[in-house]
PDB file of C-alpha atoms in Angstrom:
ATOM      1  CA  UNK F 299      -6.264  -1.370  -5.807  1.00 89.00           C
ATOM      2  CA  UNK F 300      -9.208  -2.821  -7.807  1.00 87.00           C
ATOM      3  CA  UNK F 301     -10.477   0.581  -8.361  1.00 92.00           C
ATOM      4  CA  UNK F 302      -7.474   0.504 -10.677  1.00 91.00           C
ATOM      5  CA  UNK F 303      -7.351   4.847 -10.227  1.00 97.00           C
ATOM      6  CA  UNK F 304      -3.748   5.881  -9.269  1.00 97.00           C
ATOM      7  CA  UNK F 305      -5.548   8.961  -7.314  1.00 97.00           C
ATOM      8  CA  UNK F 306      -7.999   7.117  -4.998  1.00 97.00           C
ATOM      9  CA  UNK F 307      -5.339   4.497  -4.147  1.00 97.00           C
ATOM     10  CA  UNK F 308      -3.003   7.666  -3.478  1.00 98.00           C
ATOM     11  CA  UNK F 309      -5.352   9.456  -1.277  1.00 98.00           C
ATOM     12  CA  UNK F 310      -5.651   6.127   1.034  1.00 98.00           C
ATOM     13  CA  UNK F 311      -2.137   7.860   1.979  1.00 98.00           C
ATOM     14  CA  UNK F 312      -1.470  10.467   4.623  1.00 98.00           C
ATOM     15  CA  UNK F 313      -0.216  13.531   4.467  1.00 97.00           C
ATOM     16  CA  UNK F 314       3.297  12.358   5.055  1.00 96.00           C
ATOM     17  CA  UNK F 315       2.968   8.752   3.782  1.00 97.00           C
ATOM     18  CA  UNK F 316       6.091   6.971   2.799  1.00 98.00           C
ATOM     19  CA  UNK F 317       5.742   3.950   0.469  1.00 98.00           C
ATOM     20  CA  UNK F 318       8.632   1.971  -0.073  1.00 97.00           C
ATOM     21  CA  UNK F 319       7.676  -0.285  -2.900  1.00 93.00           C
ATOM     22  CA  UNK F 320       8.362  -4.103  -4.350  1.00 83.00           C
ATOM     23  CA  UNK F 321       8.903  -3.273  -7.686  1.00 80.00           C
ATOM     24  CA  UNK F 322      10.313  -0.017  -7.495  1.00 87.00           C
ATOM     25  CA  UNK F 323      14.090   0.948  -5.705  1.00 89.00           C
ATOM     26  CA  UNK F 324      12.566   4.744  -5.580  1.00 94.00           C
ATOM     27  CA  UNK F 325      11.206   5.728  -2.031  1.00 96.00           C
ATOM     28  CA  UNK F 326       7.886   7.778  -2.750  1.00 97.00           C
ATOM     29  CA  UNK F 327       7.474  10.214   0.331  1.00 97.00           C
ATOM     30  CA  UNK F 328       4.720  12.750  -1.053  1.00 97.00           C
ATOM     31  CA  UNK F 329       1.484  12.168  -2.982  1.00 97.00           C
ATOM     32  CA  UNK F 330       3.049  12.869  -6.349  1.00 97.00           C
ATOM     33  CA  UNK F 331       5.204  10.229  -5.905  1.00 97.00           C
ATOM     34  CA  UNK F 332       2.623   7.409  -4.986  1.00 97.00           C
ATOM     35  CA  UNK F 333       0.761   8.320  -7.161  1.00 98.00           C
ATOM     36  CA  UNK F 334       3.427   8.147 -10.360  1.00 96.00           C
ATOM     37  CA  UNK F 335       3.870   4.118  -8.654  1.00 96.00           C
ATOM     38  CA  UNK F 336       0.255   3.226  -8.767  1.00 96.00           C
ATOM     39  CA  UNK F 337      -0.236   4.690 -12.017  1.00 96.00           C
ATOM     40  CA  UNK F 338       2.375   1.527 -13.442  1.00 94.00           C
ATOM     41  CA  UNK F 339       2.008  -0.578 -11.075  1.00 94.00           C
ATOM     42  CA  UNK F 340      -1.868  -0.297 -11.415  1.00 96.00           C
ATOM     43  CA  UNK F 341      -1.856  -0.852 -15.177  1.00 96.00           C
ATOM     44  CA  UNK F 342      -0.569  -4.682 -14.555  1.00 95.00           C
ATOM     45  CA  UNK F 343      -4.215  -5.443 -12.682  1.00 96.00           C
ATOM     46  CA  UNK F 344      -3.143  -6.698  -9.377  1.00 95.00           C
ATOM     47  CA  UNK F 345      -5.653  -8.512  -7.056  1.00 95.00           C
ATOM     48  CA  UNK F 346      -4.156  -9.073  -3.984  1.00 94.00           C
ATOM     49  CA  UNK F 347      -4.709 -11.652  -1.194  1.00 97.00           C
ATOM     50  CA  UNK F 348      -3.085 -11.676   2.520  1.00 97.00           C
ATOM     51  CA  UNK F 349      -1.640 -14.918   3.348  1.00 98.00           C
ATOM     52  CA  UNK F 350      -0.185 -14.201   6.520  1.00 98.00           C
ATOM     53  CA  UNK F 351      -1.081 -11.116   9.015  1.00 98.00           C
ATOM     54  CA  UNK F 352      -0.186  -9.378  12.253  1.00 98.00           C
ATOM     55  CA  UNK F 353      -2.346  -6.842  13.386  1.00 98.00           C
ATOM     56  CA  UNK F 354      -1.534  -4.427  16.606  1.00 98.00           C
ATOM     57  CA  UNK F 355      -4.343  -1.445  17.497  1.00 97.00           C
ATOM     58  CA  UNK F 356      -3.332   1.292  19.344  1.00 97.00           C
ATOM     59  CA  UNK F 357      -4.909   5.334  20.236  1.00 97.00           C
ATOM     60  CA  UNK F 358      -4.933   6.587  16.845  1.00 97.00           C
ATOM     61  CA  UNK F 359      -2.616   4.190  14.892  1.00 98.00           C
ATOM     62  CA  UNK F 360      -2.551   0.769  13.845  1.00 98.00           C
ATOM     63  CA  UNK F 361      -0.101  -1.521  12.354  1.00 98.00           C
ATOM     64  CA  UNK F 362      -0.379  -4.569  10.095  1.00 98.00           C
ATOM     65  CA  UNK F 363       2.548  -6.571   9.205  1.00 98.00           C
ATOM     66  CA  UNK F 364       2.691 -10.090   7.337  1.00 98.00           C
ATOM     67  CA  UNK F 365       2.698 -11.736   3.836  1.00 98.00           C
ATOM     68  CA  UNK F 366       0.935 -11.205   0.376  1.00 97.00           C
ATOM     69  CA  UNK F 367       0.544 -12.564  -3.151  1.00 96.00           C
ATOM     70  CA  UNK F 368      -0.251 -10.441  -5.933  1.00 95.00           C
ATOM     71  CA  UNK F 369      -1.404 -11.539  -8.878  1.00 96.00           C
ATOM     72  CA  UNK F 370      -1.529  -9.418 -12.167  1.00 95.00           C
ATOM     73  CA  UNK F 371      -4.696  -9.522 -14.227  1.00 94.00           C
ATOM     74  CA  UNK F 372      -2.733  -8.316 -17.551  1.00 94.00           C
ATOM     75  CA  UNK F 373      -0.099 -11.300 -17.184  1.00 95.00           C
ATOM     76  CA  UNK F 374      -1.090 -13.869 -14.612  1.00 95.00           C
ATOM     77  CA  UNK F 375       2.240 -13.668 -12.945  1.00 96.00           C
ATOM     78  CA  UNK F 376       1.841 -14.220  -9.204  1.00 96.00           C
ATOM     79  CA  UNK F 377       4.066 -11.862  -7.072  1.00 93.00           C
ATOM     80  CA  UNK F 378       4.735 -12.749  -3.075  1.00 95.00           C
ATOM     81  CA  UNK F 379       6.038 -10.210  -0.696  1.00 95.00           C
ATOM     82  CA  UNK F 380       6.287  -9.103   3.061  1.00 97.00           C
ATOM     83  CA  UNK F 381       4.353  -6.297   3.952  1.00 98.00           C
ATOM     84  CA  UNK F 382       4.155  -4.003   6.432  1.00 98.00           C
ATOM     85  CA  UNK F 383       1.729  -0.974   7.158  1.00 98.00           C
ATOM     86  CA  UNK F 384       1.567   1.811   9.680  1.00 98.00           C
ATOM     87  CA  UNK F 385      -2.217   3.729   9.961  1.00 98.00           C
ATOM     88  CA  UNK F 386      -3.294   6.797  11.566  1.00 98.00           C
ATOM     89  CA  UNK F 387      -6.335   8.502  12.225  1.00 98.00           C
ATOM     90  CA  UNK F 388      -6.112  12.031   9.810  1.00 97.00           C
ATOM     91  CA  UNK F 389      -8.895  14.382   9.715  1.00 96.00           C
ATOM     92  CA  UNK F 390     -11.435  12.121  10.560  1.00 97.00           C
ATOM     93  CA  UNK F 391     -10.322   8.554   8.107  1.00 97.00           C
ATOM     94  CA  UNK F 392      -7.536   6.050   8.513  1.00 98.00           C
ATOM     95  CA  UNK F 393      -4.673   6.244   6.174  1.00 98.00           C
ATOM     96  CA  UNK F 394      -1.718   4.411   5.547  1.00 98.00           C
ATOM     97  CA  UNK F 395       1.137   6.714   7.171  1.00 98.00           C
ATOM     98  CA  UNK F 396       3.858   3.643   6.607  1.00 98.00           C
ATOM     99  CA  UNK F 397       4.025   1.349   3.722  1.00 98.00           C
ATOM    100  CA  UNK F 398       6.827  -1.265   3.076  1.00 97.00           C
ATOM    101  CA  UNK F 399       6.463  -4.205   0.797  1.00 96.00           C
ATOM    102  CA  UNK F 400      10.041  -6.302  -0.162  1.00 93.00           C
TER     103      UNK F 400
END
């Protein structure tokens, strides 16, 4: 995220990444769609922090699951949501395969 580039937060997704966003009721289940969310979520500056976390490490997958608070550069508006994210191994890089934040 504080690359603040819609694409290279995108690509940190796998092929068949879901992302079921906070501030957004639309499911985005291919790269055009993550993408379109970073690109206005993105413009609000967010700098994130994990508060809470659960991580579990298995053979080519991990999962991380807790709480975090976002808050936006452009407003100053703190944002606090559960989190939870699925990795695998792709072509040689861990991406985010899973990605739910409510």
């Amino acid at each position: 995220l504080a690359t603040l580039d819609p694409v290279k937060v995108a690509k940190r997704y796998s092929k068949d990444g879901v992302l079921l966003p906070t501030v957004s009721d639309t499911p985005r289940t291919d790269f055009a769609g993550i993408e379109d969310y970073f690109t206005n979520f993105l413009k609000l500056e967010p700098q994130g922090e994990i508060l809470d976390s659960n991580v579990i490490v298995g053979h080519n997958w991990a999962q991380d699951c807790g709480i975090y608070e976002f808050t936006m550069g452009a407003t100053g508006k703190k944002v606090k949501g559960r989190y939870s994210f699925i990795y695998v191994y792709e072509d040689g890089e861990w991406k985010i395969s899973h990605h739910h934040s409510s």
